[in-house]
PDB file of C-alpha atoms in Angstrom:
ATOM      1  CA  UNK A   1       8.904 -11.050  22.631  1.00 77.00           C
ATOM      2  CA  UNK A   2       9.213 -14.520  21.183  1.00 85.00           C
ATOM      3  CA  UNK A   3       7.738 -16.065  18.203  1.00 95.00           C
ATOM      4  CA  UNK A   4       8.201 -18.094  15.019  1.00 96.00           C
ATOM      5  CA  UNK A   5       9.703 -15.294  13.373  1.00 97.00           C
ATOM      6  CA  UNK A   6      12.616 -14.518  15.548  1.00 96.00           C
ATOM      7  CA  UNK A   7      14.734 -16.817  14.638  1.00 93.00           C
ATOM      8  CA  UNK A   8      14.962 -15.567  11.472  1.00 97.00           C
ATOM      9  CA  UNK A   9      17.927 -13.753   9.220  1.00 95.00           C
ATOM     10  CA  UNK A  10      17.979 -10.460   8.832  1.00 97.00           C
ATOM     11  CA  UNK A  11      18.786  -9.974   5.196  1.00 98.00           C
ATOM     12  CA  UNK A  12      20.574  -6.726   4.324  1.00 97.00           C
ATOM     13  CA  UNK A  13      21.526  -5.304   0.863  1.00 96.00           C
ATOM     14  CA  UNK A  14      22.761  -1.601  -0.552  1.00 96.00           C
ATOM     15  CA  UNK A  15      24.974   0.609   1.610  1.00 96.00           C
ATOM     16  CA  UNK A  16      26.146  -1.071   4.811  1.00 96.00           C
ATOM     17  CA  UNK A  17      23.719   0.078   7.659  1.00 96.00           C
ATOM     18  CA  UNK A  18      26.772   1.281   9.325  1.00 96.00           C
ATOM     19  CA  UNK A  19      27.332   4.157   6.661  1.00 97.00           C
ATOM     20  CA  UNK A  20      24.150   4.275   5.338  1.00 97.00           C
ATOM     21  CA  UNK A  21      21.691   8.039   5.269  1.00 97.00           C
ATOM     22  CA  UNK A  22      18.917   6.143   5.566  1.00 98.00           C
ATOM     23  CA  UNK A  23      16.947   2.748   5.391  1.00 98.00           C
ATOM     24  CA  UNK A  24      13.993   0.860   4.102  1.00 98.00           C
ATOM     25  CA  UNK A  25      12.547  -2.119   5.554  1.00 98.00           C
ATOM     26  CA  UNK A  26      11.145  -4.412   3.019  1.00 98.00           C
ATOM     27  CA  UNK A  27       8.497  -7.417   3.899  1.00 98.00           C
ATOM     28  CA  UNK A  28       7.675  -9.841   1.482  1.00 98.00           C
ATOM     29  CA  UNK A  29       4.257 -11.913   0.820  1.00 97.00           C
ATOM     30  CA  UNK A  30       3.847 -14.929   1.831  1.00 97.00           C
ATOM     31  CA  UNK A  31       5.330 -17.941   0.477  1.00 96.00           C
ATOM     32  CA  UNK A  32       8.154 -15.205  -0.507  1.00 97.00           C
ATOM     33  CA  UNK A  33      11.495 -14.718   0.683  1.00 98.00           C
ATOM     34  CA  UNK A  34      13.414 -11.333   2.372  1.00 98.00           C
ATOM     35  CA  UNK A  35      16.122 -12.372  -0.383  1.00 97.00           C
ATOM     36  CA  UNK A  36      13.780 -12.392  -3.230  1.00 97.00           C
ATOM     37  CA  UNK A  37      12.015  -8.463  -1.756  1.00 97.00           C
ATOM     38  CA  UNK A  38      15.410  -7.027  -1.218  1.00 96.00           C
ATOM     39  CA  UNK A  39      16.114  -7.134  -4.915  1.00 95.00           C
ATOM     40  CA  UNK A  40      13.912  -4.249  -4.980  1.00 93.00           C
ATOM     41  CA  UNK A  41      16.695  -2.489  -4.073  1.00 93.00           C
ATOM     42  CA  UNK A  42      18.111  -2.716  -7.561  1.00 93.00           C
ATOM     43  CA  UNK A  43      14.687  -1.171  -8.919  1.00 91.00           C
ATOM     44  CA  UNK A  44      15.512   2.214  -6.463  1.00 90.00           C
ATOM     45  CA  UNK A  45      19.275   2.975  -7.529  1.00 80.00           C
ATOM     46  CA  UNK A  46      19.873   4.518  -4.706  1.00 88.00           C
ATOM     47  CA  UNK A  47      23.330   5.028  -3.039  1.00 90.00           C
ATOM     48  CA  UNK A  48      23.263   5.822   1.112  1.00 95.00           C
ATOM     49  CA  UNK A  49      20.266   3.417   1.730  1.00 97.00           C
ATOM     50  CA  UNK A  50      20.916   0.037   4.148  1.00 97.00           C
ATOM     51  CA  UNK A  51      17.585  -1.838   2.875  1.00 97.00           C
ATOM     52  CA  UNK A  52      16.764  -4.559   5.799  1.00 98.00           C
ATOM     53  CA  UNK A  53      14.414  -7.692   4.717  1.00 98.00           C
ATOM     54  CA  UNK A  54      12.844  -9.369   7.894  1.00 98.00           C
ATOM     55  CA  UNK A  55      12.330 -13.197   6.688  1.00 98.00           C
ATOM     56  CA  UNK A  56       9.152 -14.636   7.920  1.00 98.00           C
ATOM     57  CA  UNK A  57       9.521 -18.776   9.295  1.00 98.00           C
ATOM     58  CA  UNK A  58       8.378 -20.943   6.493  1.00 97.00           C
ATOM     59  CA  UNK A  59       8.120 -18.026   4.319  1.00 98.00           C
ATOM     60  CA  UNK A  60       4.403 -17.010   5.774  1.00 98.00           C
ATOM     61  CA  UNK A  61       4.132 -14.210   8.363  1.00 98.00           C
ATOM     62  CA  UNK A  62       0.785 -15.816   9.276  1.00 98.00           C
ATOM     63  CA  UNK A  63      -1.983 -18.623   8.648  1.00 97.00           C
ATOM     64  CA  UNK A  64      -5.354 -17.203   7.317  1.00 97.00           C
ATOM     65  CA  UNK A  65      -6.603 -13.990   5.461  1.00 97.00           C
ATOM     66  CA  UNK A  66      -5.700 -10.597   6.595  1.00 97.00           C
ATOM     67  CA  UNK A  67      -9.333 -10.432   7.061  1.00 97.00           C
ATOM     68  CA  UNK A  68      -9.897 -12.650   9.573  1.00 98.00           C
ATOM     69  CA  UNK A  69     -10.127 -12.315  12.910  1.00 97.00           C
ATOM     70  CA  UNK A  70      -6.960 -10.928  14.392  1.00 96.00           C
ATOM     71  CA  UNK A  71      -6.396 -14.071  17.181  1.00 97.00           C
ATOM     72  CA  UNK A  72      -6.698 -16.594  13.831  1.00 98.00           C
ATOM     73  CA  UNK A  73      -3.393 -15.257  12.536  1.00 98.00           C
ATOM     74  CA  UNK A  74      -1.595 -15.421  16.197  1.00 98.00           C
ATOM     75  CA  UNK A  75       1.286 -15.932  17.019  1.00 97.00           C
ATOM     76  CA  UNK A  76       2.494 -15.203  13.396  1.00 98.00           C
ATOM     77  CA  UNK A  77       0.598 -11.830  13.271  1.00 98.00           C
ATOM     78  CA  UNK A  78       2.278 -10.579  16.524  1.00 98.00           C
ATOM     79  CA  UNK A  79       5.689 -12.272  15.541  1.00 98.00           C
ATOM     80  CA  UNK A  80       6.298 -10.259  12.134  1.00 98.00           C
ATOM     81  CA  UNK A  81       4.862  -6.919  13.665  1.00 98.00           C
ATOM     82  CA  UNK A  82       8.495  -7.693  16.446  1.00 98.00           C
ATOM     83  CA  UNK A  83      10.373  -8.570  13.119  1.00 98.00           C
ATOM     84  CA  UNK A  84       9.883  -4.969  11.834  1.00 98.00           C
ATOM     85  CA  UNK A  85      10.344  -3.405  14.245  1.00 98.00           C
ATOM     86  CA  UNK A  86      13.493  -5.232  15.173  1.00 98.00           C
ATOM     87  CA  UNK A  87      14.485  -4.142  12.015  1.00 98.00           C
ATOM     88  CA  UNK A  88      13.544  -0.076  12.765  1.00 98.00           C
ATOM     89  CA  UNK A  89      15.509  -0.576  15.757  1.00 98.00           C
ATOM     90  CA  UNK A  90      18.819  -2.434  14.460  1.00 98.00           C
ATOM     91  CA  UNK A  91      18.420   0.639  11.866  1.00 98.00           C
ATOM     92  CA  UNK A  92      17.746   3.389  14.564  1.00 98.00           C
ATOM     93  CA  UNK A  93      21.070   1.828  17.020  1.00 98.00           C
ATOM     94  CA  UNK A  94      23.131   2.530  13.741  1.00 98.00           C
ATOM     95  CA  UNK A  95      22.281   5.869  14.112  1.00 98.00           C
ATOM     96  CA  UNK A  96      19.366   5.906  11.211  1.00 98.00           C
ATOM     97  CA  UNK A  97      16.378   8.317  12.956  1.00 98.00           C
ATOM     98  CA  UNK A  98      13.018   6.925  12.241  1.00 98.00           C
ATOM     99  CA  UNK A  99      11.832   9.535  10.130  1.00 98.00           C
ATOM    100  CA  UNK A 100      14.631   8.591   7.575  1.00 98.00           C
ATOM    101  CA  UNK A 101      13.123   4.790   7.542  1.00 98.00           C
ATOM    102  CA  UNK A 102      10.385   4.083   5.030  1.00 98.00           C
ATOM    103  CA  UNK A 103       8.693   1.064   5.676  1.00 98.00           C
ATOM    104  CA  UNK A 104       7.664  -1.158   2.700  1.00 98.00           C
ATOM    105  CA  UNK A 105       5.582  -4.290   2.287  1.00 98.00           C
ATOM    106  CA  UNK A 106       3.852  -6.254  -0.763  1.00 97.00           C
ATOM    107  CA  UNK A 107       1.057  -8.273   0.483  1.00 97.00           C
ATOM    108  CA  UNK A 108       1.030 -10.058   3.182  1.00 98.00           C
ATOM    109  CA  UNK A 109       3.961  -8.329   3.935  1.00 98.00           C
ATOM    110  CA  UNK A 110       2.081  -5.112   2.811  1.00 98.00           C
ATOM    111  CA  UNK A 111      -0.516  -6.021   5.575  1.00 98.00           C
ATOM    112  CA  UNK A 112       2.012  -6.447   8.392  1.00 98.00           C
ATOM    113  CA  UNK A 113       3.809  -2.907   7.189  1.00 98.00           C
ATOM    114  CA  UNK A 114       0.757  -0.797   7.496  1.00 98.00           C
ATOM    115  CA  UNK A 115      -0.717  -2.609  10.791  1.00 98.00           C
ATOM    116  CA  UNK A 116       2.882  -1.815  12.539  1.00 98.00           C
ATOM    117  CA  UNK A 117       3.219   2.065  11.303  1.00 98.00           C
ATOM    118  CA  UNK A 118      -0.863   2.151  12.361  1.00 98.00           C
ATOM    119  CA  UNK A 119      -0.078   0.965  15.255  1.00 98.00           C
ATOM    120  CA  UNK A 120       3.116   2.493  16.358  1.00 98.00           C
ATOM    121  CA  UNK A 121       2.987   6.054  14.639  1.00 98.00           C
ATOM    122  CA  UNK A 122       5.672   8.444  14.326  1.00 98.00           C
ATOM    123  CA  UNK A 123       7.177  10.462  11.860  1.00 98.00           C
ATOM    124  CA  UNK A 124       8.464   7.878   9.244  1.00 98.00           C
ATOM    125  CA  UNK A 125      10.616   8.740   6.383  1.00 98.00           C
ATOM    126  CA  UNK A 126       7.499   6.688   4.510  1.00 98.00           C
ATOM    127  CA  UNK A 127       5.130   3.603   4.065  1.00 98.00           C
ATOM    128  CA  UNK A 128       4.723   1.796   0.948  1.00 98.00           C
ATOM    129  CA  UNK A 129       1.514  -0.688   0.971  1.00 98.00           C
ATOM    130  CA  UNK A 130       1.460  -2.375  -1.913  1.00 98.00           C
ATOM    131  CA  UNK A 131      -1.342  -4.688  -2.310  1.00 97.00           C
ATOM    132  CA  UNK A 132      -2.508  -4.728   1.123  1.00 97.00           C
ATOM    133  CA  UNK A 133      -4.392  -2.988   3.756  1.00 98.00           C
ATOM    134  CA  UNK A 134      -4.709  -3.127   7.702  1.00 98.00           C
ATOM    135  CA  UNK A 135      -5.248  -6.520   9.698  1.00 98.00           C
ATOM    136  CA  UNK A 136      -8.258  -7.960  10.792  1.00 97.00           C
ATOM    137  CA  UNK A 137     -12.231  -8.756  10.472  1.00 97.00           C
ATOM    138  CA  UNK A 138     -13.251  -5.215  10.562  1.00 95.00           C
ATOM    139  CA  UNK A 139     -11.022  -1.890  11.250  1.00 95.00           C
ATOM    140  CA  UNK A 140     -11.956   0.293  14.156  1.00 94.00           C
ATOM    141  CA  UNK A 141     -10.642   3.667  14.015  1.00 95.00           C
ATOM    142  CA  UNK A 142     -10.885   3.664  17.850  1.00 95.00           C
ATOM    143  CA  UNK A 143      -8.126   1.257  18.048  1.00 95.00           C
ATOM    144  CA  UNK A 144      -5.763   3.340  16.182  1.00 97.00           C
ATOM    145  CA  UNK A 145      -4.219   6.930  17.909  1.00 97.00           C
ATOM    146  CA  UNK A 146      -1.128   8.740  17.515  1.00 98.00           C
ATOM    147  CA  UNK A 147       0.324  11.323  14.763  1.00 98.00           C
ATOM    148  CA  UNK A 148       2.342   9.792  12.003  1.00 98.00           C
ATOM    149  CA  UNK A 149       3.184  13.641  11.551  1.00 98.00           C
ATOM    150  CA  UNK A 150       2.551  14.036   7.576  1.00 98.00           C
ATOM    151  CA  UNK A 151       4.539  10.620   7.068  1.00 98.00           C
ATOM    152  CA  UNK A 152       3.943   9.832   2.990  1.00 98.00           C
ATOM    153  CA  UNK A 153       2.519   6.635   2.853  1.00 98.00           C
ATOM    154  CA  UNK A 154       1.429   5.444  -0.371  1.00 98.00           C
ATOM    155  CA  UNK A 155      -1.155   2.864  -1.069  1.00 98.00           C
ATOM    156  CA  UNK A 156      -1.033   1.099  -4.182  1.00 97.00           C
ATOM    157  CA  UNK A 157      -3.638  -2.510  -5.533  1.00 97.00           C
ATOM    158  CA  UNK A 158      -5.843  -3.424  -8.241  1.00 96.00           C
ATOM    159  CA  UNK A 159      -9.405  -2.560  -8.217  1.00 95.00           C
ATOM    160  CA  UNK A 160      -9.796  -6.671  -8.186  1.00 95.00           C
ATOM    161  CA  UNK A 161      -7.227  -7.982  -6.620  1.00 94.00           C
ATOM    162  CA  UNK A 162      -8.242 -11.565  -5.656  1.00 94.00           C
ATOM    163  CA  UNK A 163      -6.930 -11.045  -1.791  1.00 94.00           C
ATOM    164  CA  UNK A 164      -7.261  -7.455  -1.195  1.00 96.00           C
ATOM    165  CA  UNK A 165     -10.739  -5.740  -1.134  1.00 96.00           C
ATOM    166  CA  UNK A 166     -10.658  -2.701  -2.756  1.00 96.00           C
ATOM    167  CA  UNK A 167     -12.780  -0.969   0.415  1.00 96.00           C
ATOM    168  CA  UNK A 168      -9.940  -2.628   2.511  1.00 97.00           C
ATOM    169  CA  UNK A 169      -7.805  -0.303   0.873  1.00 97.00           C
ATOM    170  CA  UNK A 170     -10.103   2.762   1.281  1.00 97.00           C
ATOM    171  CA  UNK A 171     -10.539   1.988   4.796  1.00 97.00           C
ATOM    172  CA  UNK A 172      -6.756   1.618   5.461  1.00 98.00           C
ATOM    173  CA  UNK A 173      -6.005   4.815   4.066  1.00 98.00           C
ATOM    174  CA  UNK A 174      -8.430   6.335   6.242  1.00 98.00           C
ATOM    175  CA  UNK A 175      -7.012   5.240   9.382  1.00 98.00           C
ATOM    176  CA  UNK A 176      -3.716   6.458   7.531  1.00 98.00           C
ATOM    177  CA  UNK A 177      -5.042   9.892   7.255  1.00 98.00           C
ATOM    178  CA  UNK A 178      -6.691  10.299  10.913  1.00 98.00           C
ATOM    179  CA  UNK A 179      -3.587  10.002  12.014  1.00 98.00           C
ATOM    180  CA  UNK A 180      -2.086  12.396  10.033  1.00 98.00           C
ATOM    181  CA  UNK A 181      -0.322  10.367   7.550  1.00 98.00           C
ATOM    182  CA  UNK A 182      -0.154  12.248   4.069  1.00 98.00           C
ATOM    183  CA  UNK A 183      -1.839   9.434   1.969  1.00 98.00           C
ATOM    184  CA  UNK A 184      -1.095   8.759  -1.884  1.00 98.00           C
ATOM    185  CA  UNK A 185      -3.592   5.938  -2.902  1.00 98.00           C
ATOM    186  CA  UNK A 186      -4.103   4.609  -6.159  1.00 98.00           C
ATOM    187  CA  UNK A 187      -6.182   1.774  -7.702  1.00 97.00           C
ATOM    188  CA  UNK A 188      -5.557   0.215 -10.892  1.00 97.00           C
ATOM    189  CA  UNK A 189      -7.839  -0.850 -13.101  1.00 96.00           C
ATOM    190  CA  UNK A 190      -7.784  -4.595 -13.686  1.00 92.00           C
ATOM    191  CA  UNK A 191      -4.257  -5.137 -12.365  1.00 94.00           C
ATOM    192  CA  UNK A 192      -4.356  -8.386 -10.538  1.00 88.00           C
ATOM    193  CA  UNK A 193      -1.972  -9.033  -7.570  1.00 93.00           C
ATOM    194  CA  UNK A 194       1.462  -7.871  -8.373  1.00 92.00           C
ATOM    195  CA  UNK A 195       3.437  -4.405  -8.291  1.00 95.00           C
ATOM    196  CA  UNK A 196       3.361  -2.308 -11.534  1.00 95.00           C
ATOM    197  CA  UNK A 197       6.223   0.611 -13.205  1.00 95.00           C
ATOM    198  CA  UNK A 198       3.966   3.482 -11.780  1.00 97.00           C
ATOM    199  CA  UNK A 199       4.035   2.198  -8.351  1.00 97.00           C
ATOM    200  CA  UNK A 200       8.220   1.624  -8.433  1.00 96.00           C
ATOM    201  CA  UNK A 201       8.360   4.842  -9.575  1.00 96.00           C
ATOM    202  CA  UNK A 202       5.958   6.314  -6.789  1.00 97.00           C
ATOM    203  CA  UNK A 203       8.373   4.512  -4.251  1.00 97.00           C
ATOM    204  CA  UNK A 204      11.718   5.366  -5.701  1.00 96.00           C
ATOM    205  CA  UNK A 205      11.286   9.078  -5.502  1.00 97.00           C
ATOM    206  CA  UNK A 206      10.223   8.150  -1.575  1.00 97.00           C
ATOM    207  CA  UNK A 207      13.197   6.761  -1.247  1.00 97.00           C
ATOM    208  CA  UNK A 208      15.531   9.017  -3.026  1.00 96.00           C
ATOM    209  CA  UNK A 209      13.365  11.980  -0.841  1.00 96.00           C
ATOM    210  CA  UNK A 210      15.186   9.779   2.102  1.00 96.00           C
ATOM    211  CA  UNK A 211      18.740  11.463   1.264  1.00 94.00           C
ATOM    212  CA  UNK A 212      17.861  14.357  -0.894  1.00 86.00           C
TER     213      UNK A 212
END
């Protein structure tokens, strides 16, 4: 497809994809920047990961709240799902299988990460959604089948996070779980919107699983 995403760089960091075990695609939040997510890659340490950061146009993946209805945040919505997965397949033609590609996102980038592993389940080497939860008004489980085939995917937010309802997060892991996703979630008490030591921690030893 086309979009206002796919224009965009690719921005790569860690073991050159060529050589590389294994790979994590990293989203970032709106207003963000792939260069400014990839420098999770320092937080990891890890040595035979490629680490691919899809950069959204104008630094927003889409317009409104992940809440809203889905056609409110089209084209953008639809765009930076074919961004990551792009990504998962620039990874998989380098020889990377998909269930050695863990699939990160923090916010709104967290929102796009878990709508396109929902939606497009397979065995995963993991899913990190960190402060964020599935798109749209409401979440069906009828729109969601497959087997993610015990993928790890961890959910991590703050009990009051000002843009992510804590029941979004429930109901995201879920869906996670009914299709067969083994789900980690964990709120924190009075966090606010941002990533904390405990959940880098959670997601380096995802990674690291990656090549162990």
């Amino acid at each position: 497809m086309t979009g206002p995403h796919q224009d965009q760089p690719l921005v790569t960091a860690g073991t050159s994809i060529a050589d590389a075990e294994a790979a994590v695609v990293l989203v970032h939040g709106r207003g963000a920047t792939a260069r400014s997510i990839v420098q999770m890659a320092d937080e990891f340490d890890q040595s035979s990961v490629a680490y691919l950061a899809p950069q959204a146009a104008r630094n927003t993946w889409y317009p409104n709240a992940f809440t809203a209805p889905v056609e409110a945040n089209e084209p953008g919505r639809s765009s930076g799902l074919q961004a990551i997965d792009d990504a998962v397949t620039e990874a998989n033609d380098a020889g990377i299988p998909t269930e050695q590609i863990l699939v990160l996102g923090f916010s709104q980038g967290a929102c796009l990460a878990s709508e396109y592993v929902a939606c497009n389940p397979t065995r995963y080497g993991g899913l990190a959604v960190l402060s964020g939860g599935l798109i749209g008004e409401t979440i069906d489980p009828d729109d969601y089948e497959g087997d993610l085939e015990g993928t790890p995917a961890f959910l991590g937010c703050s009990d009051v996070d000002p843009h992510i309802p804590e029941k979004r997060v429930h109901d995201s892991a879920a869906i996670l779980a009914q299709l067969n996703g083994d789900v980690t979630r964990r709120l924190y008490e009075g966090m606010g919107h941002g990533i904390n030591q405990d959940e880098i921690e959670h997601v380096s030893r995802m990674v690291a699983s990656l090549v162990e």
